[in-house]
Coordinates of C-alpha atoms in Angstrom, one line a residue:
X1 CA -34.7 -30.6 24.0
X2 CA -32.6 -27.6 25.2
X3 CA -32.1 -27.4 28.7
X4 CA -34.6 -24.3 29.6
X5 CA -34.0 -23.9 33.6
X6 CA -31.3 -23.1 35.2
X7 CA -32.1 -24.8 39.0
X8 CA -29.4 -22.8 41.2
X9 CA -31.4 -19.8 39.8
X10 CA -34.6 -21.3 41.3
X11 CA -33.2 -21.7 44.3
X12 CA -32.0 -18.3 44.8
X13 CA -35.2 -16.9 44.0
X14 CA -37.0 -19.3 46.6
X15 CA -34.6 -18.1 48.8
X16 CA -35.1 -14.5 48.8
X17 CA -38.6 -14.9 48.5
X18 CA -38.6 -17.0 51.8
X19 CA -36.3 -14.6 53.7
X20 CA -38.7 -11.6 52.6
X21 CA -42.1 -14.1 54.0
X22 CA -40.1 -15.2 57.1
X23 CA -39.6 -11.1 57.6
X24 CA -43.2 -9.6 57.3
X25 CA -45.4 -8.3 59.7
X26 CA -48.1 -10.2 61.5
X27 CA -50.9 -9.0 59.8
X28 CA -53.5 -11.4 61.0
X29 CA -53.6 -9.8 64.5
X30 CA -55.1 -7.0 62.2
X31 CA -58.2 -8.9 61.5
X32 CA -58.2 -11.6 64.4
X33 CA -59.2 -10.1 67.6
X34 CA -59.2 -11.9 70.5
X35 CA -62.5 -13.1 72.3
X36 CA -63.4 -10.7 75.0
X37 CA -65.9 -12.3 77.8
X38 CA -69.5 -11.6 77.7
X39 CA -69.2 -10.6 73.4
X40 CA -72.0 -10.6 71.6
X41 CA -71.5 -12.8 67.9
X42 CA -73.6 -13.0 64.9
X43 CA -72.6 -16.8 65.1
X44 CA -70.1 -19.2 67.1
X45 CA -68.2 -21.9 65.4
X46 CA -66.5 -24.8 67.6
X47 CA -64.1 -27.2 65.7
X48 CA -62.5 -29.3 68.5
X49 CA -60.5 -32.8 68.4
X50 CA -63.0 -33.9 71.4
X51 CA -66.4 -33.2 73.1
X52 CA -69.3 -31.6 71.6
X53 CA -68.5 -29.0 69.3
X54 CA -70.6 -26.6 66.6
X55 CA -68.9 -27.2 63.0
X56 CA -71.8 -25.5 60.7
X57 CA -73.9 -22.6 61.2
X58 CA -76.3 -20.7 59.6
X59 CA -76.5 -16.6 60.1
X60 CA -79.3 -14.7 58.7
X61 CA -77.7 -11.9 56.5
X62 CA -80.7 -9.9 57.1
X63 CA -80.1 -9.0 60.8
X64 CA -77.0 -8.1 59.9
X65 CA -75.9 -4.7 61.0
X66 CA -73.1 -3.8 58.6
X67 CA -71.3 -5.6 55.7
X68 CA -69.9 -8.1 58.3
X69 CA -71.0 -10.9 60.2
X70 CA -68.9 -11.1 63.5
X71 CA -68.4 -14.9 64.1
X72 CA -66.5 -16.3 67.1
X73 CA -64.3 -19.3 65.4
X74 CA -62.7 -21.9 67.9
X75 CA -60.7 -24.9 67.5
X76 CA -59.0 -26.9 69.5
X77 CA -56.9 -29.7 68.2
X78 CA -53.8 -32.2 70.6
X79 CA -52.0 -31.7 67.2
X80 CA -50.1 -27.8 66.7
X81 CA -52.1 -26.5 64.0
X82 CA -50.0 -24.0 61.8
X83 CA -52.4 -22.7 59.0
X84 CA -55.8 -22.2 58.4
X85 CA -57.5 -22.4 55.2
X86 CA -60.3 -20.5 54.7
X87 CA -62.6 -20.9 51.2
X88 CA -65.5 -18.7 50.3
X89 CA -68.7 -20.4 48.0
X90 CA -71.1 -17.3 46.7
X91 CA -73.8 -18.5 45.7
X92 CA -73.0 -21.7 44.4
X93 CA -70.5 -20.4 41.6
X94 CA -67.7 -22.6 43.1
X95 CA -65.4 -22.4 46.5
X96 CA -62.9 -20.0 46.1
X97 CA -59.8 -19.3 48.4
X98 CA -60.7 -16.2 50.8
X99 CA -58.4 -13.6 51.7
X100 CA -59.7 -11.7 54.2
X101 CA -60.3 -7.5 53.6
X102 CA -61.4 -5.0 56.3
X103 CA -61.0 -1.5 56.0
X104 CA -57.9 -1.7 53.3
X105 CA -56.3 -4.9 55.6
X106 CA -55.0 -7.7 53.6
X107 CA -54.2 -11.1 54.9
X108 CA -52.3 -13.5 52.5
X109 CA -49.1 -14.8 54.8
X110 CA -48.4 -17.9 52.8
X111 CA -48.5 -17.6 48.5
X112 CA -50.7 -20.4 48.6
X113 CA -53.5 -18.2 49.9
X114 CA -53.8 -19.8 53.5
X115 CA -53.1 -17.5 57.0
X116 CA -50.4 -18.3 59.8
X117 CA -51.3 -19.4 63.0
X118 CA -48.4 -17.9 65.7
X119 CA -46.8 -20.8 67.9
X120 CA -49.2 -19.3 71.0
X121 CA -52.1 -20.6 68.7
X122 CA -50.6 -24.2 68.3
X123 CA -53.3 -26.5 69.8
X124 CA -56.3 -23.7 70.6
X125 CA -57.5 -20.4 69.7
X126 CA -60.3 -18.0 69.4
X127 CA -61.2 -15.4 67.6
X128 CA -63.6 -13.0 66.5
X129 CA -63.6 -12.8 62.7
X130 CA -65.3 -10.5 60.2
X131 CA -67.0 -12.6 57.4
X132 CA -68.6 -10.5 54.2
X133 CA -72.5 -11.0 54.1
X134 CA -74.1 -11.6 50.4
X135 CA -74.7 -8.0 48.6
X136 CA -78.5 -8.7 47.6
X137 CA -81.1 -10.6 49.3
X138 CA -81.2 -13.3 46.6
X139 CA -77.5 -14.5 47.4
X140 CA -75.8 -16.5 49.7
X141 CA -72.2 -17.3 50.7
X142 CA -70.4 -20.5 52.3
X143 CA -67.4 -20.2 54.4
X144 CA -65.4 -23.0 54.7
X145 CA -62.5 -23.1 57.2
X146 CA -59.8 -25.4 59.0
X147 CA -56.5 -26.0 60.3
X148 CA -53.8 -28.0 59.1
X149 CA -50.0 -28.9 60.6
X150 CA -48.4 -27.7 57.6
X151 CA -49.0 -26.8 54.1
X152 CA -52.0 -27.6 53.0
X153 CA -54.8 -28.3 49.7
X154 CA -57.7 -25.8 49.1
X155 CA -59.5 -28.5 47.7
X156 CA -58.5 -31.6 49.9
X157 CA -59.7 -31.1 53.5
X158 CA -57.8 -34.1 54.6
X159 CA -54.3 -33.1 53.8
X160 CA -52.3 -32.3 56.9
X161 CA -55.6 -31.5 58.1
X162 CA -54.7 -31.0 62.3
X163 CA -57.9 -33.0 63.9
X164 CA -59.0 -35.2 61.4
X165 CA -59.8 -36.0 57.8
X166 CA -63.3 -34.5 58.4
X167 CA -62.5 -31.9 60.7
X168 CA -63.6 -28.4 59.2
X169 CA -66.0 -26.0 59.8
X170 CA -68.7 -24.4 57.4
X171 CA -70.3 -20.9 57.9
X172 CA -73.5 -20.5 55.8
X173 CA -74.5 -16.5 55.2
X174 CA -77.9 -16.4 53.9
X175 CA -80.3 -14.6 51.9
X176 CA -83.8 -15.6 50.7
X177 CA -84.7 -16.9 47.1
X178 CA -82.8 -19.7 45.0
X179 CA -79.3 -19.4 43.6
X180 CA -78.9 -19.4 39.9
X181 CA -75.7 -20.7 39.3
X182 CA -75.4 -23.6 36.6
X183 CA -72.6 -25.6 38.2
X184 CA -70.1 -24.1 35.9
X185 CA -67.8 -21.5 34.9
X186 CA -65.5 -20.5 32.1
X187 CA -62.6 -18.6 31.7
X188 CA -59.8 -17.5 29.9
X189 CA -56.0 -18.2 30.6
X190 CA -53.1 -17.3 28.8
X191 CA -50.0 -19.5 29.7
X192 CA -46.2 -19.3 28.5
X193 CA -44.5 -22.2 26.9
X194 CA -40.9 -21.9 28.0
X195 CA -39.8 -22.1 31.9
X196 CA -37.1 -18.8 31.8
X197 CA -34.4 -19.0 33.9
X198 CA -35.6 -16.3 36.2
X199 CA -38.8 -18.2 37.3
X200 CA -41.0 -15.8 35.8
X201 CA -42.9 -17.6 32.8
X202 CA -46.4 -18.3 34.0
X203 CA -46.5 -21.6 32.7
X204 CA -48.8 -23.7 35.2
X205 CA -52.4 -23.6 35.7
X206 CA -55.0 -24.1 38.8
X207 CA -58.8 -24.5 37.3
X208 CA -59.8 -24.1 41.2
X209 CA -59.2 -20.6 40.9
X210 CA -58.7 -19.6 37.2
X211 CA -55.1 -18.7 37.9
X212 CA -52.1 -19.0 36.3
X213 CA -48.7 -19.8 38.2
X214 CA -44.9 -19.0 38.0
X215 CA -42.4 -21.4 37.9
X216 CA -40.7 -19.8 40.9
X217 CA -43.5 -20.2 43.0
X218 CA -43.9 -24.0 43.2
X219 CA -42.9 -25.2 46.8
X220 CA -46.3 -22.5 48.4
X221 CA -48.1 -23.3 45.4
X222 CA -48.0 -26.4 43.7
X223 CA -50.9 -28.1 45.3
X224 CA -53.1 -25.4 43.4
X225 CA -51.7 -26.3 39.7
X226 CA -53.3 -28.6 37.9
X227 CA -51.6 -28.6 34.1
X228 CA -48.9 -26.9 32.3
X229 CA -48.0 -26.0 28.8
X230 CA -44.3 -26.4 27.4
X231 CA -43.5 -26.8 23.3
X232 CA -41.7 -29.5 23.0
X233 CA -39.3 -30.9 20.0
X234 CA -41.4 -33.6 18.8
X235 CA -44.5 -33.1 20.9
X236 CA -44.9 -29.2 19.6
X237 CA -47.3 -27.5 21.8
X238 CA -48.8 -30.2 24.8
X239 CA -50.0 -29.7 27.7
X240 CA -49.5 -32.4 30.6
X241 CA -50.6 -32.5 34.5
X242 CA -48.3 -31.2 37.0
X243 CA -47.4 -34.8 38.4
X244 CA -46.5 -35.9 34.4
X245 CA -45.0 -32.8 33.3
X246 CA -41.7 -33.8 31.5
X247 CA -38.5 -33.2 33.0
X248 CA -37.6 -30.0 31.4
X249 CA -35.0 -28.4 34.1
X250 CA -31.3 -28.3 34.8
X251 CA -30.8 -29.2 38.6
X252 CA -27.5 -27.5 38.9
X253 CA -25.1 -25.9 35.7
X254 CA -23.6 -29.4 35.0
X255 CA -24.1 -29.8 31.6
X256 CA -24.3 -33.7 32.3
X257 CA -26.3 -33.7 35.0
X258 CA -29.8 -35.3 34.1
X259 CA -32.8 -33.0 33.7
X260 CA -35.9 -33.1 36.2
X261 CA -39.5 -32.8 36.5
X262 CA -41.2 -30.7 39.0
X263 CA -41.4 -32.6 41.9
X264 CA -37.3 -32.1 41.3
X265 CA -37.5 -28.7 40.6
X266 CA -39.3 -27.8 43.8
X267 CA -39.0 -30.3 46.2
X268 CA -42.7 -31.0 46.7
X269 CA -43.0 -34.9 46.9
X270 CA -44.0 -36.3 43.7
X271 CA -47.1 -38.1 45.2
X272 CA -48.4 -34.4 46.7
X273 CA -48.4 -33.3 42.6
X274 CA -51.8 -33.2 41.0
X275 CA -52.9 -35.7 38.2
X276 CA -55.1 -34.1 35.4
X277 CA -56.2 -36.7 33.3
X278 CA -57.0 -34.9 29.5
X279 CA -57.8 -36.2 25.8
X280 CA -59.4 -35.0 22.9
X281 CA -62.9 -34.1 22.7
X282 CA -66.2 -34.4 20.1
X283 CA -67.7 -32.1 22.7
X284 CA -69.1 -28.7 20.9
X285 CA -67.8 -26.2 23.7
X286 CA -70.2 -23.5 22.9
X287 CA -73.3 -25.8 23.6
X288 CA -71.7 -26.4 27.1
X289 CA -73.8 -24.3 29.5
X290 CA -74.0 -26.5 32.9
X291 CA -72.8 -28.9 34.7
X292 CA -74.9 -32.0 33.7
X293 CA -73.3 -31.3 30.1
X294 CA -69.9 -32.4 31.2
X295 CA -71.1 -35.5 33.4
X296 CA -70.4 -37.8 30.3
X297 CA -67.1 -37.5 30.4
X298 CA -65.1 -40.4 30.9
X299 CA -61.9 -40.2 32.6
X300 CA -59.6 -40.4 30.3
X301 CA -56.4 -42.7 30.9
X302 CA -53.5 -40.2 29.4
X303 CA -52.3 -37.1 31.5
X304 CA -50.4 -35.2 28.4
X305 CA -52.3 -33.7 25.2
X306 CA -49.5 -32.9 22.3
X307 CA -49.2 -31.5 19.2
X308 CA -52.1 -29.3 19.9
X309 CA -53.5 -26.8 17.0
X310 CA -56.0 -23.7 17.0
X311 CA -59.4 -24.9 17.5
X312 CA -58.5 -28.7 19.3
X313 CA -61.0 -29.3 21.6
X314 CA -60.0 -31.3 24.8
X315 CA -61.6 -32.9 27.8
X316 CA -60.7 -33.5 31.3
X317 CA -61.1 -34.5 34.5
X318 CA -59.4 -33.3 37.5
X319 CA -57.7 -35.0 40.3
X320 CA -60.8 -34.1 42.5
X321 CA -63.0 -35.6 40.0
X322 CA -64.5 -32.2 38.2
X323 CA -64.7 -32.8 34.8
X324 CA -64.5 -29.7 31.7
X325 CA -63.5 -29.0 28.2
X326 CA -60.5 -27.0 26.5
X327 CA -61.0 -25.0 23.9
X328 CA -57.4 -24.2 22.3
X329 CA -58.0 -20.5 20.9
X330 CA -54.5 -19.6 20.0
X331 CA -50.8 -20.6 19.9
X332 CA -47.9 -18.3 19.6
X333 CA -44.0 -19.0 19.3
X334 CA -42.0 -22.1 19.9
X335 CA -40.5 -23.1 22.9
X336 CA -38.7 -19.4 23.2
X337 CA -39.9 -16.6 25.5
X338 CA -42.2 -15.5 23.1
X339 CA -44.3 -18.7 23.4
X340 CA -47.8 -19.0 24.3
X341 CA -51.4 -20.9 24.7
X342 CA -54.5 -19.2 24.9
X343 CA -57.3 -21.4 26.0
X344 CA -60.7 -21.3 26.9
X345 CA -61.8 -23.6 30.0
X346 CA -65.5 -24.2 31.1
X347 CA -65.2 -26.5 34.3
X348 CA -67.5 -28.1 36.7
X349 CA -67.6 -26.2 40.4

């Protein structure tokens, strides 16, 4: 196959895009404010290494004054936390990564969707944070937080987590009445075939959060892709999982050098890269409508799907153990820029 990726170009653009992070403004002090004595809260969340702590709450939405709950949120841990992850469940349609909004305020430090915590926040802090209450009285939403001593996994509490493996803290906004949810969702996702040399195909694909990824964004957000597509010589259009994605990339302009995979490409550890186990399906994808319809899926032993046409049906099961179905809607191109999947997903949540 032709070498498709130039790495020094990588590089540079990791570079840059690191020197412009490294340079922004400190916009959690926006939406963090600091405990004053004697505050009044619509909840208080402890999530410390030792002694008694309060790690999940319950606040009625209904008394409520305004969209937000105001929630004290401590932790304490002997280890220096850097990052805190914060996911948001409405409902029961599926933990999403939160990004905090308040009057027009973003925060989003890292790409991966999880906040900085300064150096002075190391081993404690608290704060008062602003968390959205459900929009009707027949909702609900879960907030899910904690802090890790480095980059992080949305949907692994235990990675780098900075207290323990079970160290997080859950925030539970209620309503009244019964969710409706059916344990599943669906979406469509349109992903190119050919890594370009500028890092800009959108080639990689989370089904935690329905987005598709650049290659030039790997190092922040790798943990969150779970497949990719590439058209190969033999293989035509395949997906494969992120940690058996074939080595596709020039490492430097030697035309001798050997090509590498992703964990070379990005320099996250090939271990930390998710597995996505996938085959073909006799599932009929339009009769999928929840959950329990997926739950006789067997894990299937191969992480790659090849020579895929219009209409292939596929299974899967993720690395965290939720299981879904494919539904290959469209194939464009070859392996050049033009190239392209379009699939439908359904997915357990």
């Amino acid at each position: 196959m032709n070498k498709i990726l130039k790495f020094k170009s990588i590089l540079f653009l990791l570079s840059i895009s690191l020197i412009i992070s490294s340079c922004g403004s400190d916009s959690n002090e926006d939406i963090f404010v600091p405990v004053d004595p004697g505050s009044q809260f619509d909840g208080e969340l402890e999530v410390f290494e030792t002694g008694t702590d309060s790690r999940m709450i319950t606040v009625d939405g209904s008394t409520v004054s305004g969209p937000n709950a105001t929630v004290r949120v401590a932790f304490k841990s002997s280890n220096n936390m850097r990052r805190l992850y914060v996911t948001q469940n409405v409902s029961d349609f599926g933990a999403e990564p939160f990004n905090f909004s308040v009057t027009g305020v973003m925060v989003d430090d890292k790409k991966d969707g999880s906040l900085d915590l300064t150096s002075d926040n190391a081993n404690e802090f608290e704060f008062a944070i602003p968390f959205p209450v459900p929009t009707s009285t027949d909702s609900n939403i879960v907030y899910t937080i904690w802090a890790t001593t480095g980059r992080g996994d949305f949907r692994d509490i235990t990675k780098r987590n900075a207290i323990d493996d079970t160290a997080v803290g859950t925030i539970t906004i209620s309503g009244s009445g019964t969710s409706t949810a059916n344990g599943i969702k669906s979406f469509t996702a349109t992903m190119l075939s050919a890594p370009l040399g500028d890092g800009s195909s959108d080639s990689f694909l989370s089904v935690f959060n329905d987005k598709v990824y650049k290659i030039s964004e790997g190092e922040e957000t790798a943990a969150l892709w779970d497949f990719g597509y590439y058209y190969g010589a033999t293989q035509n259009a395949s997906l494969a999982s992120t940690s058996n994605y074939p080595a596709l990339f020039d490492d430097d302009n030697d035309s001798n050098t050997p090509l590498v995979n992703v964990s070379g490409l990005t320099g996250v550890a090939q271990a930390e890269l998710n597995q996505f186990y996938i085959a073909t399906s006799m599932l009929d994808f339009d009769a999928v409508i929840s959950a329990a319809d997926l739950d006789g899926i067997t894990q299937a032993t191969t992480e790659r799907a090849t020579n895929l046409s219009m209409g292939d049906i596929l299974e899967f099961t993720d690395q965290y153990g939720k299981k879904g179905v494919i539904r290959v809607m469209n194939i464009t191109g070859t392996s050049g820029s033009d190239g392209s999947i379009t699939l439908d997903i359904k997915v357990q949540i």
